[in-house]
Coordinates of C-alpha atoms in Angstrom, one line a residue:
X1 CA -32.9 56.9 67.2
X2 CA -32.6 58.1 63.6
X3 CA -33.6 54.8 62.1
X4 CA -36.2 54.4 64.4
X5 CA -37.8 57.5 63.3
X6 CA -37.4 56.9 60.0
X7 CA -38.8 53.1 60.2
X8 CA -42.0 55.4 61.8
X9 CA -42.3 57.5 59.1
X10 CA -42.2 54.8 56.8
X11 CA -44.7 53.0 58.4
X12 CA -47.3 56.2 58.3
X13 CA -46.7 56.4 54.8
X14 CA -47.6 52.5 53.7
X15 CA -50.6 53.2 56.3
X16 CA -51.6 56.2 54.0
X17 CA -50.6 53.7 50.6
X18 CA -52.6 51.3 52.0
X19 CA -55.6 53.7 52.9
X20 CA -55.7 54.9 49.5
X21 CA -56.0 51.9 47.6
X22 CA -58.8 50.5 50.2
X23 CA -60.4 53.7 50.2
X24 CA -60.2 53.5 46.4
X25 CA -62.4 50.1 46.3
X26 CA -64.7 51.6 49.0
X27 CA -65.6 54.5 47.3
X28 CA -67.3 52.3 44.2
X29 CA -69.7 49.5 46.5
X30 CA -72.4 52.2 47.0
X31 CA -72.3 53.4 43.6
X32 CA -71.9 50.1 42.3
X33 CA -75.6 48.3 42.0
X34 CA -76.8 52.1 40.2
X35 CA -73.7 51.7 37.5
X36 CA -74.1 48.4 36.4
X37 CA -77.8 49.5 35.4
X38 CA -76.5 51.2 32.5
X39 CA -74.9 48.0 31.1
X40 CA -78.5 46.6 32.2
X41 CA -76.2 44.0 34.7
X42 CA -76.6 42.6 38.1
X43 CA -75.9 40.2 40.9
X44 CA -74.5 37.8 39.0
X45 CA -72.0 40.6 36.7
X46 CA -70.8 42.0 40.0
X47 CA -69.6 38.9 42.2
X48 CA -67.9 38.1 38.8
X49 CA -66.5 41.4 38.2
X50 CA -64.9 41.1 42.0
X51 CA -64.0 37.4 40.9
X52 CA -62.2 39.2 38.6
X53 CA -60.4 41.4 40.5
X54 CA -59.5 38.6 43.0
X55 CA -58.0 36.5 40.5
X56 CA -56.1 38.9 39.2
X57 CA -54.6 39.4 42.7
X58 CA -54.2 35.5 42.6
X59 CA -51.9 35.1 40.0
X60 CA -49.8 38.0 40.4
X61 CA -49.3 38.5 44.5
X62 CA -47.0 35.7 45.1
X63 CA -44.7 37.3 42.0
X64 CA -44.8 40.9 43.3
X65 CA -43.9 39.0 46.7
X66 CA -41.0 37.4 45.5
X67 CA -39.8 40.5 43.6
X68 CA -40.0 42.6 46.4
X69 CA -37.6 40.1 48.3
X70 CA -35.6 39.9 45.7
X71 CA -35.5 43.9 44.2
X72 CA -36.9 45.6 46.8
X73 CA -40.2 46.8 48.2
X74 CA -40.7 51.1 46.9
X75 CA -40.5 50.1 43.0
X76 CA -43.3 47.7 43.1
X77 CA -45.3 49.8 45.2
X78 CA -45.3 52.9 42.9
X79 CA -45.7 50.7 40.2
X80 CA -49.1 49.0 41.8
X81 CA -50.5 52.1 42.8
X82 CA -50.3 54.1 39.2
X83 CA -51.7 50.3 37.6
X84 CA -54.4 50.5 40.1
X85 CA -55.2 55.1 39.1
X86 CA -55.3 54.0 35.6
X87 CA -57.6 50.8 35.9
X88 CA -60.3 52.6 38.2
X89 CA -60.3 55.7 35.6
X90 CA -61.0 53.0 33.0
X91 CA -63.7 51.4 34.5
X92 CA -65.3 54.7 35.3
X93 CA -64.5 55.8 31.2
X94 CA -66.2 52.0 30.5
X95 CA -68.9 51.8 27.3
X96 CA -69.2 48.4 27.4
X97 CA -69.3 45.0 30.0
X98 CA -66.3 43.6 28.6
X99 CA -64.5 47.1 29.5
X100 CA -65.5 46.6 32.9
X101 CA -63.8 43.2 33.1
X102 CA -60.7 44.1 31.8
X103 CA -60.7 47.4 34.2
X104 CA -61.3 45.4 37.3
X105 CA -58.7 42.7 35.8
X106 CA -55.8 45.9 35.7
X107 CA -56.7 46.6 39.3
X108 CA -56.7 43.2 41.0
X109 CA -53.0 43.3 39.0
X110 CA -52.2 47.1 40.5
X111 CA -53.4 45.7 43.7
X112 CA -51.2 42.5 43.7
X113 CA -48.4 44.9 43.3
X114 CA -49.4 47.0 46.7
X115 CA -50.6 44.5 49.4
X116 CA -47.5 41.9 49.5
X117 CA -44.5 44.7 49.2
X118 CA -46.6 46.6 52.1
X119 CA -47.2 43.9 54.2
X120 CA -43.3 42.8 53.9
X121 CA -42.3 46.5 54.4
X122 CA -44.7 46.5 57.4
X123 CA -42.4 43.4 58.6
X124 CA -39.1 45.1 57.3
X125 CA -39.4 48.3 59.7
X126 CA -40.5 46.3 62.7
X127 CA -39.3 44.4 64.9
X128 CA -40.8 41.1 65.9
X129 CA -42.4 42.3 69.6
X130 CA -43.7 45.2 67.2
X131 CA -44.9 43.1 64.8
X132 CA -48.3 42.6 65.4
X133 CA -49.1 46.9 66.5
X134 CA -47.4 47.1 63.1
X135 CA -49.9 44.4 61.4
X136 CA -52.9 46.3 63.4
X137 CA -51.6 49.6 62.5
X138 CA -52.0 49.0 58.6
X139 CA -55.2 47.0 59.0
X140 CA -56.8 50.0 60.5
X141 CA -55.6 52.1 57.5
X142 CA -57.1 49.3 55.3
X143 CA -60.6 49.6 57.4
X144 CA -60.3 53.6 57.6
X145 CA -60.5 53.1 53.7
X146 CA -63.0 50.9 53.1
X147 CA -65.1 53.2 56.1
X148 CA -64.5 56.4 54.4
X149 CA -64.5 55.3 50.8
X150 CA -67.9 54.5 50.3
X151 CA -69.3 57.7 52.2
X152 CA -67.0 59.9 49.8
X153 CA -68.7 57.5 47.0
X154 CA -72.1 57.9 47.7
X155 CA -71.4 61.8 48.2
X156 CA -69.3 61.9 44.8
X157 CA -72.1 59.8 42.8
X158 CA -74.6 63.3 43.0
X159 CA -72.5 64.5 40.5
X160 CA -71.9 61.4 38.4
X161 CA -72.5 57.7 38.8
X162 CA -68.6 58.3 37.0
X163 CA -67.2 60.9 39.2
X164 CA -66.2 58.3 42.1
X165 CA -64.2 56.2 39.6
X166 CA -62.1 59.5 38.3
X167 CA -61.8 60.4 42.1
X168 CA -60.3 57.2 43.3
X169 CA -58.3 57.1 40.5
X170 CA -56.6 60.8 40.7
X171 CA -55.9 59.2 44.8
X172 CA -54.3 55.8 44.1
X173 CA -51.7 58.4 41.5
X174 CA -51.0 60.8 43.5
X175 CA -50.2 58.3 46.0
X176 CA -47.6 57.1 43.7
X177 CA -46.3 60.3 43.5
X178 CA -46.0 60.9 47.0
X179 CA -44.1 57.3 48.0
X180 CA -41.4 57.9 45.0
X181 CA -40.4 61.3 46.9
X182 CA -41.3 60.3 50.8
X183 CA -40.8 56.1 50.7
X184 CA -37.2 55.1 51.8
X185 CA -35.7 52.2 49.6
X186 CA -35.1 48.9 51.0
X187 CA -32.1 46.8 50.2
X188 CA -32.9 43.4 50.2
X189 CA -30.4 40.5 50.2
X190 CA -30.9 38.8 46.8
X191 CA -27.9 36.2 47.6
X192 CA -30.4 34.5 50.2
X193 CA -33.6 35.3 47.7
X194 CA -32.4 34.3 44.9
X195 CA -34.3 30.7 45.3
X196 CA -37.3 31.8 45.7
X197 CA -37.5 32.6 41.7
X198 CA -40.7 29.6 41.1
X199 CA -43.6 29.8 39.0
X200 CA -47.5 30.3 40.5
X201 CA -47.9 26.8 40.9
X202 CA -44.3 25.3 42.3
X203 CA -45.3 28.8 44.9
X204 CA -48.2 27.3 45.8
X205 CA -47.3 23.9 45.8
X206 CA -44.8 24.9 48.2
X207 CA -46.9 26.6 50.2
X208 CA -48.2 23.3 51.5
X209 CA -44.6 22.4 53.6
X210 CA -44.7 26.0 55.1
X211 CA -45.2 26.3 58.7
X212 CA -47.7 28.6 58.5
X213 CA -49.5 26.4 55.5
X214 CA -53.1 26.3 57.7
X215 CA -52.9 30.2 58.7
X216 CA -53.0 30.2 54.7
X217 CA -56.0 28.2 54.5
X218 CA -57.9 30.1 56.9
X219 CA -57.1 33.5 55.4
X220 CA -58.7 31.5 52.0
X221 CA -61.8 30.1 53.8
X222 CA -62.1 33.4 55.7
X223 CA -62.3 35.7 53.0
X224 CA -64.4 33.3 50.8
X225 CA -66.9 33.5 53.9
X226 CA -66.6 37.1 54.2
X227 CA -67.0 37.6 50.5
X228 CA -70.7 36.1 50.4
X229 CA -71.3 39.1 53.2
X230 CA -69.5 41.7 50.8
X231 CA -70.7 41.3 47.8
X232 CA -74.1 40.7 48.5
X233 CA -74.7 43.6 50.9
X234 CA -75.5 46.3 49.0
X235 CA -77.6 44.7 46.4
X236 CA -79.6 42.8 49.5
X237 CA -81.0 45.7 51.1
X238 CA -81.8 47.3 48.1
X239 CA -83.8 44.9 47.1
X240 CA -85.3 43.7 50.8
X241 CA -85.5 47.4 51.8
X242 CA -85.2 49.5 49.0
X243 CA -81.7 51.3 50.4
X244 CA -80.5 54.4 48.8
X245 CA -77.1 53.9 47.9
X246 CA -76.2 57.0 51.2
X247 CA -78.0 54.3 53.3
X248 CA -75.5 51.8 52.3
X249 CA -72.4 54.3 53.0
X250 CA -73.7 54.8 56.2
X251 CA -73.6 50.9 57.2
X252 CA -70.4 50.6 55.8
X253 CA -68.8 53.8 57.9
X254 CA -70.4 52.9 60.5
X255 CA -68.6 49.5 60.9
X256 CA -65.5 50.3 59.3
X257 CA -65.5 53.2 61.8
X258 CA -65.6 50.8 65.0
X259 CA -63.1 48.3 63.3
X260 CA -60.9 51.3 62.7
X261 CA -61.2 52.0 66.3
X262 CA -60.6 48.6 67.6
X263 CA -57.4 47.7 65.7
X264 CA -55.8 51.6 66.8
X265 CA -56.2 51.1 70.3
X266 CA -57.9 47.9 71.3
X267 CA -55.8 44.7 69.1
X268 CA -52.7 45.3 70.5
X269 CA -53.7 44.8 74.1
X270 CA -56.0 41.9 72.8
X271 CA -52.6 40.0 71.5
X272 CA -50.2 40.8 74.5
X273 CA -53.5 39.2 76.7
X274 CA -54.4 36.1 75.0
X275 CA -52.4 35.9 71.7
X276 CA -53.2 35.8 68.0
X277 CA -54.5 32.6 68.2
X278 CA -57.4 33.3 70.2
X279 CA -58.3 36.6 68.5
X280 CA -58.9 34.8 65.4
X281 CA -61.0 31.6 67.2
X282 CA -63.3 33.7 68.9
X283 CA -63.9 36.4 66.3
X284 CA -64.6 33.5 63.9
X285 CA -67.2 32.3 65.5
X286 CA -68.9 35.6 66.2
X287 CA -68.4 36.4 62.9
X288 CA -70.4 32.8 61.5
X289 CA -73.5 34.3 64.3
X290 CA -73.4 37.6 62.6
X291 CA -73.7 37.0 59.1
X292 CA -76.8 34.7 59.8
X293 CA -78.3 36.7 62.1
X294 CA -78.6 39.6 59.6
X295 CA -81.3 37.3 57.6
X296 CA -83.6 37.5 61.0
X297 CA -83.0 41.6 61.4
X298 CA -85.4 44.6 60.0
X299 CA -85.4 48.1 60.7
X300 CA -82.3 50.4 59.9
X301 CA -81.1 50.5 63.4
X302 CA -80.4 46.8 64.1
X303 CA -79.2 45.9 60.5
X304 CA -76.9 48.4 61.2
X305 CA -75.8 46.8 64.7
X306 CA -75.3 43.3 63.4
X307 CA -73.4 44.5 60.3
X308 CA -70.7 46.5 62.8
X309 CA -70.7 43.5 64.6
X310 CA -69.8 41.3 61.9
X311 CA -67.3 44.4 60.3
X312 CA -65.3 44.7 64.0
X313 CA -65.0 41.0 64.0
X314 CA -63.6 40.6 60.8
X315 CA -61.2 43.5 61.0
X316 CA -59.9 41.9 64.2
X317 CA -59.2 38.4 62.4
X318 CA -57.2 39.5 59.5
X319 CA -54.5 41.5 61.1
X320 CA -54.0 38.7 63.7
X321 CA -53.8 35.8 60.7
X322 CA -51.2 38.5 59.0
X323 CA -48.9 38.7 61.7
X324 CA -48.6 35.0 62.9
X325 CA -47.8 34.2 59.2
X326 CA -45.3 36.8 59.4
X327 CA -43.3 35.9 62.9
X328 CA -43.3 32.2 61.1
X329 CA -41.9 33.5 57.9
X330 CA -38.5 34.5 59.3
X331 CA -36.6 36.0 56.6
X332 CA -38.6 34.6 53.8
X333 CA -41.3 38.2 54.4
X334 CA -42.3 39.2 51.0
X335 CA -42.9 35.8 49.8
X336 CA -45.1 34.6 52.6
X337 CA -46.8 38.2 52.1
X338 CA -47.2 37.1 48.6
X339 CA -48.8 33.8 49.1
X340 CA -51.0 35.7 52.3
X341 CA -52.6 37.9 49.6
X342 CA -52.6 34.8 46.8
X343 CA -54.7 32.4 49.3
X344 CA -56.9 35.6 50.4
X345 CA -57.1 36.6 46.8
X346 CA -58.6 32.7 46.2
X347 CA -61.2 33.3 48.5
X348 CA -62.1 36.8 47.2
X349 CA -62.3 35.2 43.9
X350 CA -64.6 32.3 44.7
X351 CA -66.9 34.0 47.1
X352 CA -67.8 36.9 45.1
X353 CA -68.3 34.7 41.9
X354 CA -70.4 31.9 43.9
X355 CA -72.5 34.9 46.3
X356 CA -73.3 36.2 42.8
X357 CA -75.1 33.2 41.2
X358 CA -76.5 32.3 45.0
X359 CA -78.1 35.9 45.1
X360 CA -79.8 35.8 41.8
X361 CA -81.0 32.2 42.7
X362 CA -82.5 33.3 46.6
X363 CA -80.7 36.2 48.1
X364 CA -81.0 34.8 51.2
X365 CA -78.8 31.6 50.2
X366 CA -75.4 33.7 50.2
X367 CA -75.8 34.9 54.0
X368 CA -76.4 30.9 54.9
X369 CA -73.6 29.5 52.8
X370 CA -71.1 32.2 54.4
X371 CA -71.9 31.2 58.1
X372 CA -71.4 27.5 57.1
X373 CA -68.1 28.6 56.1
X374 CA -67.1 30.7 58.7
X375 CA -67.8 28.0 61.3
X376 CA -65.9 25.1 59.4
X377 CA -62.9 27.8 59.1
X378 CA -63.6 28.0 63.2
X379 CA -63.6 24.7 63.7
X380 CA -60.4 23.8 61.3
X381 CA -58.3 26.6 63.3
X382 CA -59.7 24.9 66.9
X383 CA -58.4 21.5 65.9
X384 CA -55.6 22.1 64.0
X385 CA -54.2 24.3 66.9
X386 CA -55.3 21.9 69.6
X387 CA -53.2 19.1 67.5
X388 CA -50.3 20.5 66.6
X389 CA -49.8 23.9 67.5
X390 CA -51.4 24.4 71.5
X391 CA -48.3 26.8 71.8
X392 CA -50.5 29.3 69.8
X393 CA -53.0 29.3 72.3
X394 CA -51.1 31.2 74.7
X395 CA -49.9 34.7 74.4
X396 CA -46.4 35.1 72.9
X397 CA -44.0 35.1 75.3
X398 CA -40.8 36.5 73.1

């Protein structure tokens, strides 16, 4: 009964780690089209200065992975979240573009050293029936943080287009601070880890013979669709609509609110019913409908409807992808964590990039190419589950 209290105590504080460094990146997207003024940058400087970030979170999330199986997940935690404090309070102290890069480049790496150790944490204080509450637990801290964030940003930015930065910053440290004292340690078994020592690219290579190899690729394809919506989204109704950067917040609470809602108390009924599987299939394809469908939309009210839409079903896929890959992984947690945030991190870092160049060439072209996207991912998952995994389809029976 003691361990099982303290397994929930640990999980409320990786919830509140994982909050923090979402709410952290939320708090800068409304600020965010206003800021790069100064450096006189735009569309293109900001889907490169996520690409940035993503591929920083590329490189190094399958290492932090595999150290955290092999050392332990608290260390690597603290260590992400004061790398990601510093590199926000840098960007905000930026003079220059190249500052900017190298800012966002320190907090993909900060970030590669949060998400996989979480995630495997997640899996270390569950147990597997639990697994998936425990998955939709921390992905509706991850949404509560991207929904607050950019309302505290847009209500931070009236005293300086800087201020947000130095916020999320002071938050990411001080939740450093609080895991050192509150986070129990973990005590992993390095004799069966001790293989797992390989380089980015034997990691990824592999990936390929895991059983859980095509979960990977639609976490990739996912968040490269998702990206286009992203990245694009603030500087698109600016532009269209001429959207004060409060308007923006209030599109992103709004559907972060609702995903924060569904994953507390609707996902975990949604996977006993019908299983992972089906969450992700269906919310794929609504997803694909909804980014189109907000090229057709004017007026405040429904832009922000089809955006929620498209914000619940994405917040509904991710957490479902997370936990199949981890009730596959067996004892192998942090590393398949690792390579989860690696292929994610792939996506992030094309998507942006690519959404970039599309928006400066027609900004509706980003919106198109990310449905295209979203439906292939739909139709990969259909038939790849159909052929070889129909099991998937049901609800899990263990």
């Amino acid at each position: 009964m003691t361990q099982q209290k303290s397994n929930k105590a640990a999980l409320y504080i990786l919830m509140f780690n994982m909050f923090i460094a979402m709410g952290s990146i939320g708090i800068i997207i409304p600020v965010m089209p206003e800021y790069l003024r100064i450096f006189g940058a735009a569309g293109q400087v900001l889907g490169m200065l996520i690409a940035t970030f993503a591929l920083a979170q590329f490189v190094f999330s399958p290492i932090a992975g595999n150290l955290s199986d092999l050392y332990g997940r608290k260390n690597l935690i603290i260590f992400g979240l004061i790398l990601t404090g510093l590199a926000q309070i840098g960007f905000g102290l930026s003079t220059d573009v190249w500052m900017l890069f190298l800012a966002r480049f320190l907090g993909g790496l900060g970030s590669a050293f949060v998400a996989p150790p979480i995630m495997a944490f997640v899996a270390d204080v569950t147990t597997y029936e639990e697994r998936g509450k425990g998955m939709s637990m921390l992905g509706a801290a991850m949404s509560f943080g991207f929904m607050i964030g950019p309302g505290i940003g847009g209500f931070l930015a009236k005293v300086s287009l800087h201020f947000p930065f130095f916020m999320a910053g002071a938050a990411a440290i001080l939740a450093s601070i609080l895991s050192y004292f509150l986070l129990p340690s973990t005590k992993p078994n390095t004799a069966q880890n001790r293989q797992k020592q390989d380089n980015l690219v034997k990691q990824m290579a592999r990936s390929v013979h895991m059983p859980y190899f095509v979960m990977l690729i639609i976490m990739m394809v996912f968040s490269f669709g998702i990206a286009n919506f992203q990245t694009t989204l603030s500087l698109f109704v600016t532009e269209k609509f001429n959207y004060s950067p409060g308007d923006i917040a209030t599109i992103l609470v709004v559907g972060g609110a609702f995903g924060v809602i569904v994953q507390m108390f609707i996902i975990t009924p949604l996977f006993k019913r019908f299983g992972e599987m089906k969450v992700v299939l269906v919310n794929l394809f609504i997803a694909s409908i909804a980014i189109f469908l907000i090229l057709f939309v004017s007026g405040f009210a429904l832009i922000l409807v089809v955006a929620t839409i498209f914000s619940t079903a994405t917040t509904l896929i991710r957490p479902a992808v997370n936990t199949l890959i981890s009730k596959l992984a067996e004892t192998e947690q942090g590393f398949a964590a690792g390579l989860n945030n690696a292929y994610m991190s792939l996506g992030n870092m094309i998507g942006p990039a690519l959404a970039g160049f599309l928006f400066d060439w027609n900004m509706n072209s980003p919106y198109i190419f990310g449905a295209i996207i979203l439906l292939a991912c739909f139709f990969l998952a259909l038939i790849w589950t159909l052929k070889k995994a129909p099991q998937l389809m049901q609800p899990d029976s263990h």
